[in-house]
């Protein structure tokens, strides 16, 4: 691999406690009990298991209900990962080193790919968190009531809450380290680049969710069945177009804030505020409507109902163990020199995530907790027409 040990990455690697030159090749395995600290093993176990269960759920949905939406979501998120991440790891290999320097370095975990750049849990976290956010919004009936754009906006908001709980803890526990001198990371929100808070926590899942619902979800709701090649083609397209959306959605900040960190930060924050102001009332009204709806059974996702509370519990425990060092930090650094996140922002994200999980528990009708496909007006009319045709047939 060309320039697999760039100076910035090498510096970040040494700061995290490993050597870039000694990082393995395409795949490397390590003792899970010999990592930087015990939290790395807990994190990767939680995320990888969640991603595997999300994939199993997606296969079950397809086989039992003929609904490939979850499968397109899972593989679309994974396709997005492999489009976005490699250029960030190896800018020289992609010929963009003059424009993009190393932005961050992950610590080494039990399973790593690409010369220590890509831990397995990072591969897993994309489809895992995308599934949690999308299915919470879907369970509240937002897509069915409000369509692709507003549904995707709500997915971005929910994903942001779940992701920032993790994002503000990572640098302190040495899960990764950001390059503070990289202009693309500016401005910072405590230990996290504001572009990460907005783009990777909210805008990319919004872009992904829009593509998934537009190209697969709404078609399934209308009764369309896809062949294998059709589904593969749409899933690849979802990954490509979601990547394009991630470039388009932050354009106000990246274009108008190009010459000023302050302006760029203000515009990033404004985008997140607008997204939140749109999503919150829609989620609340959808929750109310779902509770009052006589349509049963409501769509529910057993995986999300079980695993999203478990994820929040694990993250809460990790945060509690990190609080003593955070409390004693000076000038934003712990005694070990690790940057701390914003505990108050994280607390707000915890509250939002908990309310979202509680919402999907308080909308399902007793006795109707198995997953059923959402019924759009179009598919309902199609069913009624089919029934009428059947009754009229000799």
Short mmCIF file of C-alpha atoms in Angstrom, two decimals:
data_model
loop_
_atom_site.label_atom_id
_atom_site.label_comp_id
_atom_site.label_asym_id
_atom_site.label_seq_id
_atom_site.Cartn_x
_atom_site.Cartn_y
_atom_site.Cartn_z
CA UNK A 1 0.00 0.00 0.00
CA UNK A 2 1.47 3.33 -1.12
CA UNK A 3 2.47 5.61 1.74
CA UNK A 4 0.79 3.39 4.33
CA UNK A 5 2.67 5.20 7.12
CA UNK A 6 2.11 8.91 6.46
CA UNK A 7 3.71 11.32 8.99
CA UNK A 8 0.44 12.51 10.55
CA UNK A 9 -0.90 8.99 10.97
CA UNK A 10 2.41 7.84 12.40
CA UNK A 11 2.30 10.64 14.96
CA UNK A 12 -1.29 9.81 15.98
CA UNK A 13 -0.44 6.10 16.18
CA UNK A 14 2.45 6.72 18.55
CA UNK A 15 0.19 8.94 20.66
CA UNK A 16 -2.27 6.04 20.94
CA UNK A 17 0.49 3.62 21.89
CA UNK A 18 1.19 1.61 18.74
CA UNK A 19 3.56 1.87 15.82
CA UNK A 20 2.34 2.54 12.32
CA UNK A 21 5.27 0.58 10.90
CA UNK A 22 4.35 -2.49 12.95
CA UNK A 23 0.65 -2.45 12.08
CA UNK A 24 -0.30 -5.60 10.18
CA UNK A 25 -1.38 -5.96 6.58
CA UNK A 26 -4.88 -6.34 5.20
CA UNK A 27 -6.08 -8.17 8.32
CA UNK A 28 -4.56 -8.45 11.79
CA UNK A 29 -5.80 -10.22 14.93
CA UNK A 30 -4.93 -9.33 18.53
CA UNK A 31 -5.62 -10.64 22.00
CA UNK A 32 -8.87 -8.91 23.13
CA UNK A 33 -7.50 -8.83 26.68
CA UNK A 34 -4.27 -7.13 25.63
CA UNK A 35 -5.67 -3.91 24.17
CA UNK A 36 -5.07 -0.35 25.41
CA UNK A 37 -7.78 -0.74 28.06
CA UNK A 38 -10.79 -2.92 28.80
CA UNK A 39 -13.29 -0.45 27.32
CA UNK A 40 -12.06 -1.18 23.79
CA UNK A 41 -13.09 -4.82 24.11
CA UNK A 42 -16.49 -3.89 25.56
CA UNK A 43 -17.09 -1.37 22.78
CA UNK A 44 -16.21 -3.66 19.89
CA UNK A 45 -18.18 -6.58 21.35
CA UNK A 46 -21.30 -4.43 21.78
CA UNK A 47 -21.15 -2.94 18.31
CA UNK A 48 -20.16 -6.08 16.38
CA UNK A 49 -22.82 -8.18 18.08
CA UNK A 50 -25.39 -5.48 17.38
CA UNK A 51 -24.44 -5.37 13.72
CA UNK A 52 -24.64 -9.16 13.37
CA UNK A 53 -28.08 -9.22 15.00
CA UNK A 54 -29.23 -6.37 12.76
CA UNK A 55 -28.17 -8.42 9.72
CA UNK A 56 -29.97 -11.50 11.02
CA UNK A 57 -33.10 -9.42 11.53
CA UNK A 58 -32.78 -8.09 7.97
CA UNK A 59 -32.63 -11.63 6.58
CA UNK A 60 -35.63 -12.67 8.67
CA UNK A 61 -37.63 -9.69 7.39
CA UNK A 62 -36.85 -10.67 3.82
CA UNK A 63 -37.63 -14.37 4.23
CA UNK A 64 -40.78 -14.03 6.34
CA UNK A 65 -42.31 -10.85 4.94
CA UNK A 66 -40.62 -10.34 1.57
CA UNK A 67 -39.31 -6.99 2.82
CA UNK A 68 -35.70 -6.26 1.77
CA UNK A 69 -35.64 -2.74 3.26
CA UNK A 70 -33.50 -3.70 6.24
CA UNK A 71 -31.12 -5.65 4.03
CA UNK A 72 -30.71 -2.70 1.67
CA UNK A 73 -30.14 -0.46 4.69
CA UNK A 74 -27.49 -2.77 6.19
CA UNK A 75 -25.52 -3.32 3.00
CA UNK A 76 -26.10 0.25 1.78
CA UNK A 77 -24.49 1.57 4.96
CA UNK A 78 -21.59 -0.86 4.50
CA UNK A 79 -21.16 0.20 0.87
CA UNK A 80 -21.11 3.82 2.01
CA UNK A 81 -18.35 2.97 4.51
CA UNK A 82 -16.08 1.47 1.86
CA UNK A 83 -16.66 4.45 -0.43
CA UNK A 84 -15.97 7.12 2.21
CA UNK A 85 -13.35 5.70 4.58
CA UNK A 86 -10.42 4.37 2.45
CA UNK A 87 -9.60 7.79 0.90
CA UNK A 88 -9.47 9.24 4.42
CA UNK A 89 -7.02 6.52 5.50
CA UNK A 90 -4.77 6.64 2.42
CA UNK A 91 -5.07 10.08 0.78
CA UNK A 92 -1.76 9.58 -1.06
CA UNK A 93 -2.95 6.32 -2.63
CA UNK A 94 -6.03 8.13 -3.96
CA UNK A 95 -4.05 11.15 -5.17
CA UNK A 96 -5.70 13.63 -2.79
CA UNK A 97 -2.85 14.11 -0.30
CA UNK A 98 -2.50 17.78 -1.31
CA UNK A 99 -6.08 18.42 -0.24
CA UNK A 100 -6.77 15.87 2.51
CA UNK A 101 -4.31 15.03 5.26
CA UNK A 102 -4.90 12.29 7.85
CA UNK A 103 -7.90 13.40 9.92
CA UNK A 104 -7.81 10.77 12.67
CA UNK A 105 -6.39 7.44 13.70
CA UNK A 106 -8.23 4.56 15.35
CA UNK A 107 -6.57 2.65 18.14
CA UNK A 108 -5.84 -1.01 17.45
CA UNK A 109 -8.61 -3.47 18.36
CA UNK A 110 -9.02 -7.25 18.30
CA UNK A 111 -9.55 -7.30 14.52
CA UNK A 112 -8.09 -4.60 12.27
CA UNK A 113 -8.03 -4.13 8.52
CA UNK A 114 -5.88 -2.01 6.19
CA UNK A 115 -2.66 -1.67 8.14
CA UNK A 116 -4.24 -0.69 11.42
CA UNK A 117 -6.57 1.87 9.88
CA UNK A 118 -9.95 0.15 10.04
CA UNK A 119 -11.10 -1.80 13.12
CA UNK A 120 -13.82 -4.37 12.53
CA UNK A 121 -16.12 -2.54 14.93
CA UNK A 122 -16.03 0.54 12.66
CA UNK A 123 -17.21 -1.63 9.76
CA UNK A 124 -19.98 -2.85 12.06
CA UNK A 125 -21.04 0.48 13.54
CA UNK A 126 -22.26 1.95 10.24
CA UNK A 127 -25.05 -0.61 9.58
CA UNK A 128 -25.71 -1.09 13.30
CA UNK A 129 -26.49 2.53 14.15
CA UNK A 130 -28.19 3.14 10.81
CA UNK A 131 -30.55 0.24 11.53
CA UNK A 132 -31.34 1.47 15.05
CA UNK A 133 -32.12 5.02 13.89
CA UNK A 134 -34.05 4.06 10.75
CA UNK A 135 -36.17 1.46 12.51
CA UNK A 136 -37.07 3.75 15.41
CA UNK A 137 -38.37 6.31 12.91
CA UNK A 138 -40.08 3.62 10.86
CA UNK A 139 -41.72 2.15 13.97
CA UNK A 140 -43.24 5.56 14.72
CA UNK A 141 -44.78 5.62 11.23
CA UNK A 142 -42.91 8.76 10.16
CA UNK A 143 -42.09 7.59 6.63
CA UNK A 144 -45.65 6.47 6.02
CA UNK A 145 -47.13 9.76 7.24
CA UNK A 146 -44.54 12.29 6.06
CA UNK A 147 -42.59 10.74 3.20
CA UNK A 148 -38.94 10.25 2.36
CA UNK A 149 -37.41 13.67 3.09
CA UNK A 150 -38.95 14.33 6.48
CA UNK A 151 -38.55 10.69 7.49
CA UNK A 152 -34.86 10.87 6.58
CA UNK A 153 -34.50 14.10 8.56
CA UNK A 154 -35.84 12.31 11.63
CA UNK A 155 -33.42 9.43 11.06
CA UNK A 156 -30.55 11.92 11.00
CA UNK A 157 -31.73 13.43 14.27
CA UNK A 158 -32.14 10.08 16.04
CA UNK A 159 -28.84 8.75 14.71
CA UNK A 160 -27.12 11.90 15.93
CA UNK A 161 -28.32 11.30 19.49
CA UNK A 162 -27.14 7.68 19.58
CA UNK A 163 -23.84 8.45 17.83
CA UNK A 164 -22.77 11.47 19.88
CA UNK A 165 -23.02 9.46 23.09
CA UNK A 166 -20.23 7.36 21.63
CA UNK A 167 -18.43 10.19 19.80
CA UNK A 168 -17.82 12.36 22.87
CA UNK A 169 -16.39 9.47 24.87
CA UNK A 170 -14.00 7.94 22.33
CA UNK A 171 -11.02 10.34 22.57
CA UNK A 172 -10.91 10.20 26.38
CA UNK A 173 -10.86 6.39 26.41
CA UNK A 174 -8.34 6.25 23.54
CA UNK A 175 -10.67 4.62 21.06
CA UNK A 176 -9.27 7.02 18.46
CA UNK A 177 -7.47 10.35 18.22
CA UNK A 178 -8.26 13.34 16.03
CA UNK A 179 -5.66 15.42 14.21
CA UNK A 180 -6.16 18.81 15.86
CA UNK A 181 -4.06 20.59 13.26
CA UNK A 182 -6.15 19.45 10.27
CA UNK A 183 -8.24 22.34 8.98
CA UNK A 184 -10.99 19.92 7.88
CA UNK A 185 -11.56 19.06 11.55
CA UNK A 186 -12.06 22.67 12.57
CA UNK A 187 -13.73 23.94 14.64
CA UNK A 188 -13.70 21.53 17.56
CA UNK A 189 -16.60 21.03 19.95
CA UNK A 190 -14.53 20.05 22.99
CA UNK A 191 -12.81 16.80 21.92
CA UNK A 192 -14.93 16.27 18.78
CA UNK A 193 -14.68 18.14 15.45
CA UNK A 194 -17.94 19.96 14.79
CA UNK A 195 -17.96 18.59 11.21
CA UNK A 196 -18.08 15.09 12.72
CA UNK A 197 -20.91 16.11 15.06
CA UNK A 198 -22.97 17.37 12.14
CA UNK A 199 -21.90 15.48 9.01
CA UNK A 200 -21.10 11.98 10.25
CA UNK A 201 -23.60 11.90 13.10
CA UNK A 202 -26.61 13.50 11.38
CA UNK A 203 -26.26 14.29 7.66
CA UNK A 204 -24.85 11.01 6.32
CA UNK A 205 -27.55 8.87 7.99
CA UNK A 206 -30.12 11.35 6.72
CA UNK A 207 -28.77 10.91 3.19
CA UNK A 208 -28.67 7.12 3.57
CA UNK A 209 -32.21 6.91 4.96
CA UNK A 210 -33.61 9.03 2.14
CA UNK A 211 -32.01 6.77 -0.47
CA UNK A 212 -33.10 3.56 1.27
CA UNK A 213 -36.71 4.65 1.57
CA UNK A 214 -36.88 6.21 -1.90
CA UNK A 215 -35.35 3.31 -3.80
CA UNK A 216 -36.56 0.37 -1.69
CA UNK A 217 -38.77 1.19 1.31
CA UNK A 218 -41.59 3.04 -0.41
CA UNK A 219 -41.62 0.48 -3.23
CA UNK A 220 -41.99 -2.34 -0.73
CA UNK A 221 -44.80 -0.49 1.03
CA UNK A 222 -46.56 -0.24 -2.33
CA UNK A 223 -46.30 -4.00 -2.84
CA UNK A 224 -43.27 -4.19 -5.15
CA UNK A 225 -41.13 -7.32 -5.03
CA UNK A 226 -37.48 -7.11 -6.10
CA UNK A 227 -35.39 -9.78 -7.76
CA UNK A 228 -31.91 -10.47 -6.41
CA UNK A 229 -30.08 -8.47 -9.12
CA UNK A 230 -32.51 -5.58 -8.72
CA UNK A 231 -31.90 -5.45 -4.99
CA UNK A 232 -28.12 -5.63 -5.41
CA UNK A 233 -28.19 -2.82 -7.96
CA UNK A 234 -30.34 -0.61 -5.76
CA UNK A 235 -28.19 -1.31 -2.70
CA UNK A 236 -25.00 -0.31 -4.51
CA UNK A 237 -26.80 2.77 -5.80
CA UNK A 238 -27.86 3.62 -2.27
CA UNK A 239 -24.24 3.55 -1.09
CA UNK A 240 -23.10 5.75 -3.98
CA UNK A 241 -25.92 8.28 -3.76
CA UNK A 242 -25.73 8.46 0.03
CA UNK A 243 -22.06 9.38 -0.39
CA UNK A 244 -23.05 12.11 -2.83
CA UNK A 245 -25.66 13.36 -0.35
CA UNK A 246 -23.00 13.59 2.33
CA UNK A 247 -21.12 15.97 0.03
CA UNK A 248 -24.19 18.02 -0.89
CA UNK A 249 -25.91 18.47 2.49
CA UNK A 250 -23.00 20.25 4.25
CA UNK A 251 -22.32 22.56 1.28
CA UNK A 252 -23.55 25.72 3.04
CA UNK A 253 -20.85 25.28 5.68
CA UNK A 254 -18.09 23.98 3.40
CA UNK A 255 -18.59 26.65 0.71
CA UNK A 256 -19.54 29.80 2.61
CA UNK A 257 -17.32 28.93 5.56
CA UNK A 258 -14.26 28.08 3.50
CA UNK A 259 -12.31 31.16 4.59
CA UNK A 260 -13.32 31.33 8.24
CA UNK A 261 -13.43 28.69 10.96
CA UNK A 262 -15.97 30.78 12.88
CA UNK A 263 -18.32 31.10 9.92
CA UNK A 264 -17.94 27.41 9.08
CA UNK A 265 -18.68 26.39 12.66
CA UNK A 266 -21.71 28.69 12.82
CA UNK A 267 -23.14 27.26 9.61
CA UNK A 268 -22.54 23.67 10.72
CA UNK A 269 -24.33 24.39 14.00
CA UNK A 270 -27.17 26.12 12.15
CA UNK A 271 -27.70 23.05 9.94
CA UNK A 272 -27.91 20.82 12.99
CA UNK A 273 -30.34 23.21 14.71
CA UNK A 274 -32.60 23.34 11.66
CA UNK A 275 -32.57 19.57 11.35
CA UNK A 276 -33.48 19.24 15.04
CA UNK A 277 -36.26 21.84 14.87
CA UNK A 278 -37.81 19.95 11.95
CA UNK A 279 -37.41 16.46 13.42
CA UNK A 280 -38.55 16.96 17.01
CA UNK A 281 -42.18 18.02 16.35
CA UNK A 282 -42.56 15.41 13.60
CA UNK A 283 -41.36 12.62 15.89
CA UNK A 284 -43.62 13.82 18.69
CA UNK A 285 -46.71 14.11 16.49
CA UNK A 286 -46.01 10.74 14.90
CA UNK A 287 -45.71 9.17 18.34
CA UNK A 288 -49.04 10.70 19.34
CA UNK A 289 -50.71 9.58 16.12
CA UNK A 290 -49.32 6.08 16.46
CA UNK A 291 -50.68 5.78 20.00
CA UNK A 292 -54.12 6.90 18.87
CA UNK A 293 -54.16 4.88 15.66
CA UNK A 294 -56.64 2.03 15.35
CA UNK A 295 -54.48 0.38 12.68
CA UNK A 296 -53.07 -2.80 14.21
CA UNK A 297 -50.64 -4.37 14.30
CA UNK A 298 -48.18 -1.47 14.20
CA UNK A 299 -44.75 -2.10 12.70
CA UNK A 300 -42.26 -3.10 15.40
CA UNK A 301 -38.67 -4.27 15.31
CA UNK A 302 -37.79 -6.81 17.98
CA UNK A 303 -34.05 -6.31 17.49
CA UNK A 304 -34.22 -2.54 18.06
CA UNK A 305 -36.59 -2.91 21.02
CA UNK A 306 -34.12 -5.24 22.77
CA UNK A 307 -30.72 -4.05 21.64
CA UNK A 308 -31.04 -0.25 21.64
CA UNK A 309 -31.66 -0.17 25.43
CA UNK A 310 -28.72 -2.55 25.87
CA UNK A 311 -26.48 -0.25 23.83
CA UNK A 312 -27.53 2.74 25.94
CA UNK A 313 -26.89 0.78 29.14
CA UNK A 314 -23.38 -0.21 28.03
CA UNK A 315 -22.57 3.36 27.02
CA UNK A 316 -23.92 4.65 30.33
CA UNK A 317 -21.62 2.27 32.23
CA UNK A 318 -18.63 3.35 30.13
CA UNK A 319 -19.44 7.00 30.76
CA UNK A 320 -19.78 6.40 34.51
CA UNK A 321 -16.33 4.78 34.62
CA UNK A 322 -14.90 7.77 32.72
CA UNK A 323 -16.46 10.45 34.95
CA UNK A 324 -13.74 10.56 37.65
CA UNK A 325 -11.02 11.39 35.11
CA UNK A 326 -13.34 13.81 33.34
CA UNK A 327 -14.15 15.58 36.60
CA UNK A 328 -10.45 16.01 37.42
CA UNK A 329 -9.51 17.17 33.92
CA UNK A 330 -7.66 20.45 33.47
CA UNK A 331 -7.95 22.62 30.37
CA UNK A 332 -9.92 19.90 28.63
CA UNK A 333 -7.34 17.16 29.27
CA UNK A 334 -7.29 14.31 31.76
CA UNK A 335 -4.25 13.60 33.92
CA UNK A 336 -3.13 11.18 31.17
CA UNK A 337 -3.38 13.92 28.55
CA UNK A 338 -6.53 12.58 26.88
CA UNK A 339 -9.12 15.13 25.63
CA UNK A 340 -12.56 15.05 27.20
CA UNK A 341 -15.93 15.36 25.49
CA UNK A 342 -18.87 17.50 26.51
CA UNK A 343 -20.80 15.69 29.28
CA UNK A 344 -23.82 18.04 29.12
CA UNK A 345 -24.27 17.61 25.39
CA UNK A 346 -23.90 13.87 25.87
CA UNK A 347 -26.52 13.93 28.61
CA UNK A 348 -28.94 15.68 26.25
CA UNK A 349 -28.26 13.00 23.63
CA UNK A 350 -28.89 10.30 26.25
CA UNK A 351 -32.25 11.90 27.07
CA UNK A 352 -33.26 12.06 23.40
CA UNK A 353 -32.17 8.48 22.74
CA UNK A 354 -34.01 7.17 25.82
CA UNK A 355 -37.18 9.04 24.82
CA UNK A 356 -36.96 7.57 21.31
CA UNK A 357 -36.63 4.05 22.70
CA UNK A 358 -39.49 4.66 25.14
CA UNK A 359 -41.62 5.92 22.24
CA UNK A 360 -41.38 2.66 20.30
CA UNK A 361 -42.35 0.74 23.44
CA UNK A 362 -45.43 2.89 24.06
CA UNK A 363 -46.90 2.69 20.55
CA UNK A 364 -47.10 -1.07 19.96
CA UNK A 365 -50.49 -2.58 20.74
CA UNK A 366 -50.47 -5.42 23.29
CA UNK A 367 -50.63 -8.78 21.60
CA UNK A 368 -49.39 -7.39 18.30
CA UNK A 369 -45.65 -7.17 18.80
CA UNK A 370 -44.47 -9.22 15.86
CA UNK A 371 -43.07 -7.25 12.97
CA UNK A 372 -45.45 -6.42 10.16
CA UNK A 373 -44.78 -4.34 7.06
CA UNK A 374 -46.08 -0.79 7.08
CA UNK A 375 -49.14 -0.33 4.91
CA UNK A 376 -49.07 2.73 2.70
CA UNK A 377 -52.22 4.19 1.21
CA UNK A 378 -51.10 2.96 -2.20
CA UNK A 379 -50.59 -0.62 -1.12
CA UNK A 380 -53.85 -0.61 0.79
CA UNK A 381 -55.72 0.54 -2.30
CA UNK A 382 -53.90 -2.13 -4.32
CA UNK A 383 -54.98 -4.78 -1.84
CA UNK A 384 -58.57 -3.57 -1.94
CA UNK A 385 -58.58 -3.65 -5.75
CA UNK A 386 -57.14 -7.16 -5.74
CA UNK A 387 -59.78 -8.32 -3.29
CA UNK A 388 -62.55 -6.79 -5.41
CA UNK A 389 -61.18 -8.49 -8.53
CA UNK A 390 -61.05 -11.82 -6.73
CA UNK A 391 -64.65 -11.52 -5.52
CA UNK A 392 -65.85 -10.66 -9.01
CA UNK A 393 -64.03 -13.52 -10.68
CA UNK A 394 -66.22 -16.50 -11.76
#
